[in-house]
Amino acid sequence: MQIYKFGGASVKDADSIRNVASILEKNPRKDILIVISAMGKTTNALEEVVENYFQQNQEGLAQSIDKVKDFHYQIINTLFENKNHPIYWKIDGLFGEISSFLERNKSPKYSFVYDQIVSFGELISTQIISHYLNDKGIRNTWLDARNLVKTNSNYQEGEVDWQETERSIRESINPSLMYVTQGFIGSDPNYFTTTLGREGSDYSAAIFAYCLKGENVTIWKDVAGVLNADPRYFSQTQLLEKIPYQEAIELAFYGASVIHPKTLQPLQRLDIPLNVRSFLHPEQAGSSVCNVKELSPKIPCYIRKQHQHLLSLSSLDFSFIAEENISFIFNLLATYQIKVSLLQNSAISFNLCIEDKYKNLSFLLEDLSKRFKVSCTENVVLYTVRHAQQDSFDFLGQDKEILLEQFAQNTQQKIVRDETLIL
Ligand code: ASP
Ligand code: MG
């Protein structure tokens, strides 16, 4: 069985959905499980609904729901000429469920409410696309991923119960047929909806592929494949054709954003190739993350990670920064949910490049300054070059103030102050 994943950008309007149908029509195979995200920016729009609900802003709430409705009805009106088509009452029903949940809900828990509401983006998109494909003769069955992907009750970041998930997926899917299902969502042991974290649909595709022992996963994107650098910041980019799993994991770890980092491990475990292809140019092969020894072509890869802070710590009394101090530092980082992107230590100083997603930096600095001399440079950019060639590292950050450099075998890194560096 093949697993296809279509993200928000690939189903953002009626024409894009027609394009999905044409991609499927060209593939003679019928044994495909299609995982789909919410259309366009729907997830953000539903997040606004949740915000308004918690702020008890009645007018804003009604407006934000209407925005999501209008967007989808416009697409349905374009795709389905027959106004008595069952899709209309299906989608009316889903919007009805949103309203009645919000009316009845008593839970003050943000992340619980978030998952119950935001998941409708995927439920709506898959209903529309499944019906549309069936009408075009692309026979498929719609599946509710909440009955298949089982997680714990860690709302907004559900952790997969692999045993239960594998059991339900294998029970419900006939590997010779075509299915349409949702990315990003699952359910907890009480069947409340959970989500897997923003941009989690790639991960869903990997979960299905792993449980079905799929042949391959194809992620359809608006780029040609995996490039050796982010075209928003680097003027010359090249397509990576074959990428070893380990290399893709490293690239994702250092901040390359093409592939959701959790996606790769289940696939690597069963040697399932992950193809990244362009839905605009489906005739092109794109990139494949698979079981190869070497990156091909073997060229330097550049990763730019912004919103970083550089911390330098030294002891107040000229003593060494040793194990006990280091464990103190890492405990604080864990407490404040601050991620470390780079680490460099010498006998008397300790440098950390950190990412503060939850805005806890000031608390961290306050606690650290009780024990260390602390200096912090906010808003730095971390550049990582994998497989640098002679001058591929030097030209990074030219003319910029370089705050720190680090060299390891295949990975060279540089922290610079300037945010707007374009090469
Ligand atoms: N719709 C979800 C999001 O935008 C999941 C995904 O697209 O992967 O985060
Ligand atoms: Mg999305």
CSV table of C-alpha atoms and ligand atoms in Angstrom, one decimal:
chain,number,residue,atom,x,y,z
A,1,MET,CA,0.0,0.0,0.0
A,2,GLN,CA,1.1,3.5,-0.7
A,3,ILE,CA,0.5,6.4,1.7
A,4,TYR,CA,0.0,9.9,0.2
A,5,LYS,CA,-0.1,13.0,2.3
A,6,PHE,CA,-1.6,16.3,1.0
A,7,GLY,CA,-0.9,19.3,3.2
A,8,GLY,CA,-3.0,22.5,3.6
A,9,ALA,CA,-1.3,24.3,0.7
A,10,SER,CA,-2.1,21.4,-1.7
A,11,VAL,CA,-5.9,21.6,-0.9
A,12,LYS,CA,-6.3,25.4,-0.4
A,13,ASP,CA,-9.0,26.0,-3.0
A,14,ALA,CA,-11.2,24.3,-5.5
A,15,ASP,CA,-8.5,24.2,-8.2
A,16,SER,CA,-6.0,22.6,-5.9
A,17,ILE,CA,-8.5,19.9,-5.0
A,18,ARG,CA,-9.1,19.3,-8.7
A,19,ASN,CA,-5.3,18.9,-9.0
A,20,VAL,CA,-5.3,16.3,-6.3
A,21,ALA,CA,-7.9,14.3,-8.3
A,22,SER,CA,-5.7,14.6,-11.4
A,23,ILE,CA,-2.6,13.3,-9.5
A,24,LEU,CA,-4.6,10.3,-8.3
A,25,GLU,CA,-6.2,9.7,-11.7
A,26,LYS,CA,-2.7,9.4,-13.2
A,27,ASN,CA,-1.6,6.8,-10.7
A,28,PRO,CA,-3.0,3.4,-12.0
A,29,ARG,CA,-2.8,2.0,-8.5
A,30,LYS,CA,-5.8,2.0,-6.3
A,31,ASP,CA,-4.2,0.8,-3.0
A,32,ILE,CA,-3.5,4.2,-1.6
A,33,LEU,CA,-4.3,5.6,1.8
A,34,ILE,CA,-4.6,9.4,1.5
A,35,VAL,CA,-3.9,11.5,4.6
A,36,ILE,CA,-5.1,15.1,4.3
A,37,SER,CA,-4.6,18.3,6.4
A,38,ALA,CA,-7.0,21.1,6.9
A,39,MET,CA,-7.5,23.3,3.8
A,40,GLY,CA,-5.2,26.3,3.5
A,41,LYS,CA,-4.9,28.3,6.7
A,42,THR,CA,-8.0,26.7,8.3
A,43,THR,CA,-6.1,25.5,11.4
A,44,ASN,CA,-5.1,29.1,12.2
A,45,ALA,CA,-8.6,30.2,11.6
A,46,LEU,CA,-9.9,27.6,14.0
A,47,GLU,CA,-7.3,28.7,16.6
A,48,GLU,CA,-9.0,32.1,16.4
A,49,VAL,CA,-12.3,30.5,17.2
A,50,VAL,CA,-10.8,28.9,20.4
A,51,GLU,CA,-9.2,32.3,21.4
A,52,ASN,CA,-12.5,34.1,21.1
A,53,TYR,CA,-14.3,31.3,23.0
A,54,PHE,CA,-11.9,31.7,25.9
A,55,GLN,CA,-12.0,35.4,25.8
A,56,GLN,CA,-15.8,35.2,25.9
A,57,ASN,CA,-15.9,37.5,22.9
A,58,GLN,CA,-19.4,36.5,21.6
A,59,GLU,CA,-19.3,38.7,18.5
A,60,GLY,CA,-15.7,37.7,17.6
A,61,LEU,CA,-16.6,34.0,18.2
A,62,ALA,CA,-19.5,34.2,15.7
A,63,GLN,CA,-17.4,36.1,13.2
A,64,SER,CA,-14.5,33.6,13.4
A,65,ILE,CA,-16.8,30.6,12.9
A,66,ASP,CA,-18.4,32.4,9.9
A,67,LYS,CA,-15.0,32.9,8.4
A,68,VAL,CA,-14.3,29.2,8.5
A,69,LYS,CA,-17.8,28.4,7.1
A,70,ASP,CA,-17.6,30.9,4.3
A,71,PHE,CA,-14.2,29.7,3.2
A,72,HIS,CA,-15.4,26.1,3.0
A,73,TYR,CA,-18.8,26.7,1.5
A,74,GLN,CA,-17.3,28.7,-1.3
A,75,ILE,CA,-15.1,25.7,-2.1
A,76,ILE,CA,-18.0,23.3,-2.0
A,77,ASN,CA,-20.1,25.6,-4.2
A,78,THR,CA,-17.4,25.6,-6.8
A,79,LEU,CA,-16.8,21.8,-6.7
A,80,PHE,CA,-20.4,20.5,-6.4
A,81,GLU,CA,-22.9,21.8,-8.9
A,82,ASN,CA,-25.8,19.8,-7.5
A,83,LYS,CA,-27.0,21.8,-4.5
A,84,ASN,CA,-28.7,18.8,-3.1
A,85,HIS,CA,-25.5,16.9,-2.9
A,86,PRO,CA,-25.1,15.0,0.4
A,87,ILE,CA,-21.8,17.0,1.1
A,88,TYR,CA,-24.0,20.0,2.0
A,89,TRP,CA,-25.7,18.3,4.9
A,90,LYS,CA,-22.5,16.6,5.9
A,91,ILE,CA,-20.7,19.9,6.3
A,92,ASP,CA,-23.7,21.6,7.9
A,93,GLY,CA,-23.6,18.7,10.4
A,94,LEU,CA,-19.9,19.3,11.2
A,95,PHE,CA,-20.4,23.0,11.8
A,96,GLY,CA,-23.5,22.1,13.9
A,97,GLU,CA,-21.2,19.9,16.0
A,98,ILE,CA,-18.8,22.8,16.5
A,99,SER,CA,-21.6,25.1,17.8
A,100,SER,CA,-23.1,22.5,20.0
A,101,PHE,CA,-19.8,21.6,21.6
A,102,LEU,CA,-19.1,25.2,22.4
A,103,GLU,CA,-22.6,25.7,23.9
A,104,ARG,CA,-22.4,22.6,26.1
A,105,ASN,CA,-18.7,22.6,27.0
A,106,LYS,CA,-17.9,23.0,30.7
A,107,SER,CA,-14.2,22.3,30.6
A,108,PRO,CA,-12.0,25.3,31.3
A,109,LYS,CA,-9.0,23.4,29.9
A,110,TYR,CA,-7.6,25.2,26.9
A,111,SER,CA,-5.8,22.4,25.3
A,112,PHE,CA,-8.8,20.0,25.6
A,113,VAL,CA,-11.1,22.6,24.0
A,114,TYR,CA,-8.4,23.4,21.4
A,115,ASP,CA,-8.3,19.7,20.2
A,116,GLN,CA,-12.1,19.3,20.1
A,117,ILE,CA,-12.4,22.4,17.9
A,118,VAL,CA,-9.3,22.6,15.8
A,119,SER,CA,-9.7,19.0,14.6
A,120,PHE,CA,-12.7,20.0,12.6
A,121,GLY,CA,-10.4,21.5,9.9
A,122,GLU,CA,-9.3,18.0,9.0
A,123,LEU,CA,-12.8,16.4,9.4
A,124,ILE,CA,-14.2,19.0,7.0
A,125,SER,CA,-11.5,18.9,4.4
A,126,THR,CA,-11.5,15.1,4.2
A,127,GLN,CA,-15.3,14.9,3.8
A,128,ILE,CA,-15.2,17.4,0.9
A,129,ILE,CA,-12.3,15.7,-0.9
A,130,SER,CA,-13.5,12.1,-0.3
A,131,HIS,CA,-16.9,13.0,-1.8
A,132,TYR,CA,-15.4,14.9,-4.7
A,133,LEU,CA,-13.1,12.0,-5.6
A,134,ASN,CA,-15.9,9.5,-5.4
A,135,ASP,CA,-18.0,11.7,-7.7
A,136,LYS,CA,-15.1,11.7,-10.2
A,137,GLY,CA,-15.0,7.9,-10.1
A,138,ILE,CA,-12.0,7.7,-7.8
A,139,ARG,CA,-13.5,5.3,-5.5
A,140,ASN,CA,-12.5,5.7,-1.9
A,141,THR,CA,-13.7,5.2,1.7
A,142,TRP,CA,-13.6,8.0,4.2
A,143,LEU,CA,-12.1,7.0,7.5
A,144,ASP,CA,-12.3,8.7,10.9
A,145,ALA,CA,-8.7,8.9,12.1
A,146,ARG,CA,-10.0,9.3,15.6
A,147,ASN,CA,-11.0,5.6,15.6
A,148,LEU,CA,-7.5,4.6,14.3
A,149,VAL,CA,-4.8,6.8,15.8
A,150,LYS,CA,-4.9,6.2,19.6
A,151,THR,CA,-3.1,8.5,21.9
A,152,ASN,CA,-2.9,9.4,25.5
A,153,SER,CA,-4.8,12.4,26.9
A,154,ASN,CA,-1.9,14.9,26.4
A,155,TYR,CA,-4.1,17.3,24.4
A,156,GLN,CA,-2.3,19.3,21.7
A,157,GLU,CA,0.7,17.0,21.8
A,158,GLY,CA,-1.0,13.5,21.9
A,159,GLU,CA,1.5,10.7,22.3
A,160,VAL,CA,0.7,7.7,20.2
A,161,ASP,CA,-0.2,4.3,21.8
A,162,TRP,CA,1.5,2.3,19.1
A,163,GLN,CA,0.0,-1.1,20.1
A,164,GLU,CA,-3.6,0.1,20.1
A,165,THR,CA,-3.1,2.2,16.9
A,166,GLU,CA,-1.6,-0.7,15.0
A,167,ARG,CA,-4.4,-3.0,16.1
A,168,SER,CA,-7.2,-0.6,15.0
A,169,ILE,CA,-5.5,0.4,11.8
A,170,ARG,CA,-5.0,-3.2,10.7
A,171,GLU,CA,-8.6,-4.1,11.7
A,172,SER,CA,-10.1,-1.3,9.7
A,173,ILE,CA,-8.1,-1.2,6.5
A,174,ASN,CA,-8.1,-3.5,3.5
A,175,PRO,CA,-4.7,-2.9,1.9
A,176,SER,CA,-6.0,-3.2,-1.6
A,177,LEU,CA,-8.5,-0.3,-1.4
A,178,MET,CA,-8.3,3.4,-1.5
A,179,TYR,CA,-9.0,5.5,1.7
A,180,VAL,CA,-9.2,9.1,2.6
A,181,THR,CA,-8.4,10.1,6.2
A,182,GLN,CA,-7.3,13.0,8.4
A,183,GLY,CA,-3.8,14.0,9.4
A,184,PHE,CA,-3.0,15.6,12.7
A,185,ILE,CA,-5.8,14.0,14.8
A,186,GLY,CA,-6.5,11.0,16.9
A,187,SER,CA,-8.3,10.2,20.1
A,188,ASP,CA,-7.6,9.3,23.7
A,189,PRO,CA,-8.8,6.3,25.7
A,190,ASN,CA,-12.1,8.0,26.3
A,191,TYR,CA,-12.5,8.8,22.6
A,192,PHE,CA,-12.0,12.5,23.1
A,193,THR,CA,-10.3,14.0,20.1
A,194,THR,CA,-6.6,14.7,20.4
A,195,THR,CA,-4.1,16.4,18.1
A,196,LEU,CA,-0.5,15.5,17.5
A,197,GLY,CA,1.0,19.0,17.5
A,198,ARG,CA,1.0,21.7,14.7
A,199,GLU,CA,2.1,20.5,11.3
A,200,GLY,CA,1.5,16.9,12.6
A,201,SER,CA,0.0,15.5,9.4
A,202,ASP,CA,3.3,14.2,8.1
A,203,TYR,CA,3.6,12.3,11.3
A,204,SER,CA,0.1,10.9,10.8
A,205,ALA,CA,1.2,9.6,7.4
A,206,ALA,CA,4.2,8.0,9.0
A,207,ILE,CA,2.0,6.4,11.7
A,208,PHE,CA,-0.3,4.8,9.0
A,209,ALA,CA,2.6,3.7,6.9
A,210,TYR,CA,4.3,2.1,9.9
A,211,CYS,CA,1.2,0.3,11.0
A,212,LEU,CA,0.3,-0.9,7.5
A,213,LYS,CA,3.9,-1.7,6.7
A,214,GLY,CA,3.4,0.6,3.7
A,215,GLU,CA,5.5,0.5,0.6
A,216,ASN,CA,6.3,4.2,0.7
A,217,VAL,CA,5.0,7.6,1.8
A,218,THR,CA,4.7,10.5,-0.5
A,219,ILE,CA,4.3,14.0,0.8
A,220,TRP,CA,3.0,16.4,-1.9
A,221,LYS,CA,4.3,19.9,-1.4
A,222,ASP,CA,4.5,23.2,-3.2
A,223,VAL,CA,8.3,22.8,-3.5
A,224,ALA,CA,10.3,20.5,-5.8
A,225,GLY,CA,11.4,18.3,-2.9
A,226,VAL,CA,14.0,18.7,-0.1
A,227,LEU,CA,16.4,21.4,-1.0
A,228,ASN,CA,19.9,21.9,0.4
A,229,ALA,CA,18.9,25.3,1.8
A,230,ASP,CA,15.8,27.3,2.5
A,231,PRO,CA,15.1,29.4,-0.7
A,232,ARG,CA,13.7,32.2,1.4
A,233,TYR,CA,17.2,32.9,2.7
A,234,PHE,CA,19.6,31.4,0.2
A,235,SER,CA,19.7,32.4,-3.4
A,236,GLN,CA,21.2,29.3,-4.8
A,237,THR,CA,19.6,26.1,-3.8
A,238,GLN,CA,19.8,22.6,-5.2
A,239,LEU,CA,17.5,19.6,-4.9
A,240,LEU,CA,18.6,16.7,-2.8
A,241,GLU,CA,17.7,13.5,-4.6
A,242,LYS,CA,18.5,10.8,-2.1
A,243,ILE,CA,18.8,11.4,1.6
A,244,PRO,CA,19.8,8.8,4.2
A,245,TYR,CA,17.3,8.7,7.1
A,246,GLN,CA,20.0,9.7,9.5
A,247,GLU,CA,20.9,12.7,7.5
A,248,ALA,CA,17.3,13.8,7.2
A,249,ILE,CA,16.9,13.4,11.0
A,250,GLU,CA,20.0,15.5,11.5
A,251,LEU,CA,18.8,18.2,9.1
A,252,ALA,CA,15.4,18.4,10.9
A,253,PHE,CA,17.2,18.5,14.2
A,254,TYR,CA,19.3,21.5,13.2
A,255,GLY,CA,16.2,23.3,12.1
A,256,ALA,CA,15.4,22.4,8.4
A,257,SER,CA,11.6,22.7,8.3
A,258,VAL,CA,10.6,20.5,5.3
A,259,ILE,CA,10.0,17.3,7.2
A,260,HIS,CA,8.3,17.1,10.6
A,261,PRO,CA,11.0,15.6,12.8
A,262,LYS,CA,8.9,12.9,14.4
A,263,THR,CA,8.0,11.6,11.0
A,264,LEU,CA,11.2,9.9,10.2
A,265,GLN,CA,11.9,7.5,13.0
A,266,PRO,CA,8.9,5.1,12.4
A,267,LEU,CA,9.7,5.0,8.7
A,268,GLN,CA,13.4,4.3,9.2
A,269,ARG,CA,12.5,1.4,11.5
A,270,LEU,CA,10.7,-0.4,8.7
A,271,ASP,CA,12.8,1.0,5.8
A,272,ILE,CA,9.8,2.8,4.3
A,273,PRO,CA,11.0,5.5,1.8
A,274,LEU,CA,9.6,9.0,2.3
A,275,ASN,CA,9.2,10.8,-1.0
A,276,VAL,CA,8.8,14.6,-1.1
A,277,ARG,CA,7.3,15.7,-4.4
A,278,SER,CA,5.8,18.7,-6.0
A,279,PHE,CA,2.0,18.8,-6.5
A,280,LEU,CA,2.6,21.5,-9.1
A,281,HIS,CA,5.0,19.2,-11.1
A,282,PRO,CA,3.9,15.7,-10.3
A,283,GLU,CA,5.9,14.4,-13.3
A,284,GLN,CA,9.1,15.1,-11.4
A,285,ALA,CA,10.6,12.6,-9.0
A,286,GLY,CA,11.4,15.0,-6.1
A,287,SER,CA,13.4,13.8,-3.2
A,288,SER,CA,13.5,10.5,-1.4
A,289,VAL,CA,14.6,9.9,2.2
A,290,CYS,CA,15.5,6.2,2.2
A,291,ASN,CA,18.0,3.6,3.0
A,292,VAL,CA,21.0,4.9,1.1
A,293,LYS,CA,24.5,5.3,2.5
A,294,GLU,CA,25.2,8.8,1.2
A,295,LEU,CA,23.5,12.0,0.5
A,296,SER,CA,23.2,12.5,-3.3
A,297,PRO,CA,24.2,14.8,-4.7
A,298,LYS,CA,26.8,15.2,-2.0
A,299,ILE,CA,26.7,18.9,-1.5
A,300,PRO,CA,26.7,21.2,1.6
A,301,CYS,CA,23.4,21.7,3.3
A,302,TYR,CA,22.6,25.0,4.9
A,303,ILE,CA,20.2,25.4,7.8
A,304,ARG,CA,19.2,28.7,9.3
A,305,LYS,CA,17.6,28.7,12.7
A,306,GLN,CA,16.3,32.0,14.0
A,307,HIS,CA,14.8,33.2,17.3
A,308,GLN,CA,17.7,31.9,19.2
A,309,HIS,CA,19.5,33.4,22.2
A,310,LEU,CA,23.1,32.9,23.1
A,311,LEU,CA,23.9,32.5,26.8
A,312,SER,CA,27.4,32.5,28.2
A,313,LEU,CA,28.0,31.4,31.8
A,314,SER,CA,31.1,31.5,33.9
A,315,SER,CA,31.5,30.9,37.6
A,316,LEU,CA,31.4,33.7,40.1
A,317,ASP,CA,34.5,32.5,41.9
A,318,PHE,CA,36.8,31.4,39.0
A,319,SER,CA,36.0,27.7,39.8
A,320,PHE,CA,35.4,25.3,37.0
A,321,ILE,CA,32.0,24.6,35.6
A,322,ALA,CA,31.8,20.9,36.3
A,323,GLU,CA,29.2,18.2,36.5
A,324,GLU,CA,27.2,19.5,39.4
A,325,ASN,CA,26.9,23.0,37.9
A,326,ILE,CA,25.9,21.5,34.6
A,327,SER,CA,23.2,19.4,36.1
A,328,PHE,CA,21.9,22.5,37.8
A,329,ILE,CA,21.8,24.4,34.5
A,330,PHE,CA,20.0,21.5,32.7
A,331,ASN,CA,17.4,21.1,35.4
A,332,LEU,CA,16.5,24.8,35.0
A,333,LEU,CA,16.3,24.4,31.3
A,334,ALA,CA,14.0,21.5,31.6
A,335,THR,CA,11.8,23.3,34.2
A,336,TYR,CA,11.4,26.3,31.9
A,337,GLN,CA,10.9,24.1,28.7
A,338,ILE,CA,13.8,25.8,27.0
A,339,LYS,CA,15.5,23.9,24.2
A,340,VAL,CA,19.2,23.8,23.6
A,341,SER,CA,20.3,24.1,20.0
A,342,LEU,CA,24.1,24.2,20.5
A,343,LEU,CA,26.4,23.7,23.4
A,344,GLN,CA,30.0,24.6,23.9
A,345,ASN,CA,32.0,24.4,27.1
A,346,SER,CA,35.5,25.0,28.3
A,347,ALA,CA,36.9,24.7,31.8
A,348,ILE,CA,35.6,28.1,32.9
A,349,SER,CA,32.8,29.0,30.6
A,350,PHE,CA,29.7,27.4,29.3
A,351,ASN,CA,27.9,28.7,26.1
A,352,LEU,CA,24.4,27.7,25.2
A,353,CYS,CA,22.4,28.6,22.2
A,354,ILE,CA,18.8,28.3,23.3
A,355,GLU,CA,15.3,28.5,22.0
A,356,ASP,CA,12.6,29.9,24.4
A,357,LYS,CA,9.3,28.8,22.9
A,358,TYR,CA,7.3,29.5,26.1
A,359,LYS,CA,8.8,32.9,26.9
A,360,ASN,CA,10.6,31.9,30.1
A,361,LEU,CA,14.0,33.5,29.4
A,362,SER,CA,13.7,36.2,32.1
A,363,PHE,CA,13.0,33.6,34.8
A,364,LEU,CA,15.9,31.4,33.6
A,365,LEU,CA,18.3,34.4,33.6
A,366,GLU,CA,17.2,35.4,37.1
A,367,ASP,CA,17.8,31.9,38.5
A,368,LEU,CA,21.1,31.4,36.7
A,369,SER,CA,22.5,34.7,37.9
A,370,LYS,CA,22.3,33.5,41.5
A,371,ARG,CA,25.1,31.1,40.7
A,372,PHE,CA,26.9,32.3,37.6
A,373,LYS,CA,28.1,35.3,35.8
A,374,VAL,CA,25.6,35.4,33.0
A,375,SER,CA,25.6,37.2,29.7
A,376,CYS,CA,22.9,36.8,27.2
A,377,THR,CA,22.6,38.0,23.6
A,378,GLU,CA,19.1,37.8,22.4
A,379,ASN,CA,17.8,37.2,18.9
A,380,VAL,CA,20.8,35.5,17.3
A,381,VAL,CA,20.7,33.2,14.3
A,382,LEU,CA,22.3,29.8,14.3
A,383,TYR,CA,23.7,28.6,11.0
A,384,THR,CA,24.5,25.0,10.5
A,385,VAL,CA,26.4,23.6,7.5
A,386,ARG,CA,26.4,19.9,7.0
A,387,HIS,CA,29.2,18.5,4.8
A,388,ALA,CA,30.8,21.9,4.3
A,389,GLN,CA,33.3,22.2,1.5
A,390,GLN,CA,36.3,24.4,1.6
A,391,ASP,CA,34.7,27.8,1.4
A,392,SER,CA,31.0,26.9,2.0
A,393,PHE,CA,31.4,27.7,5.6
A,394,ASP,CA,33.4,30.9,5.3
A,395,PHE,CA,30.9,32.8,3.2
A,396,LEU,CA,28.2,32.4,5.8
A,397,GLY,CA,27.8,35.4,7.9
A,398,GLN,CA,30.4,37.4,6.1
A,399,ASP,CA,30.4,41.0,7.4
A,400,LYS,CA,28.4,39.9,10.3
A,401,GLU,CA,29.6,39.8,13.9
A,402,ILE,CA,30.3,36.2,14.6
A,403,LEU,CA,29.5,35.3,18.2
A,404,LEU,CA,30.6,31.7,18.2
A,405,GLU,CA,31.8,29.0,15.9
A,406,GLN,CA,31.8,25.2,16.4
A,407,PHE,CA,33.2,22.5,14.2
A,408,ALA,CA,32.4,18.8,14.4
A,409,GLN,CA,33.1,16.2,11.8
A,410,ASN,CA,30.2,16.8,9.5
A,411,THR,CA,28.6,19.7,11.1
A,412,GLN,CA,29.9,23.3,11.2
A,413,GLN,CA,28.0,25.9,13.1
A,414,LYS,CA,28.1,29.7,13.4
A,415,ILE,CA,26.1,32.0,15.5
A,416,VAL,CA,25.7,35.6,14.2
A,417,ARG,CA,23.9,38.6,15.5
A,418,ASP,CA,22.2,39.8,12.4
A,419,GLU,CA,18.8,38.4,11.6
A,420,THR,CA,18.4,39.6,8.1
A,421,LEU,CA,21.4,37.9,6.5
A,422,ILE,CA,20.6,37.0,2.9
A,423,LEU,CA,23.1,35.1,0.8
B,1,ASP,N1,-3.6,21.3,9.9
B,1,ASP,C1,-2.5,21.1,10.9
B,1,ASP,C2,-1.7,22.3,11.0
B,1,ASP,O1,-1.8,23.2,10.2
B,1,ASP,C3,-1.7,19.9,10.7
B,1,ASP,C4,-0.8,19.9,9.4
B,1,ASP,O2,-1.1,20.7,8.5
B,1,ASP,O3,0.1,19.2,9.4
B,1,ASP,O4,-0.8,22.4,11.9
B,2,MG,MG,-1.7,22.6,7.8
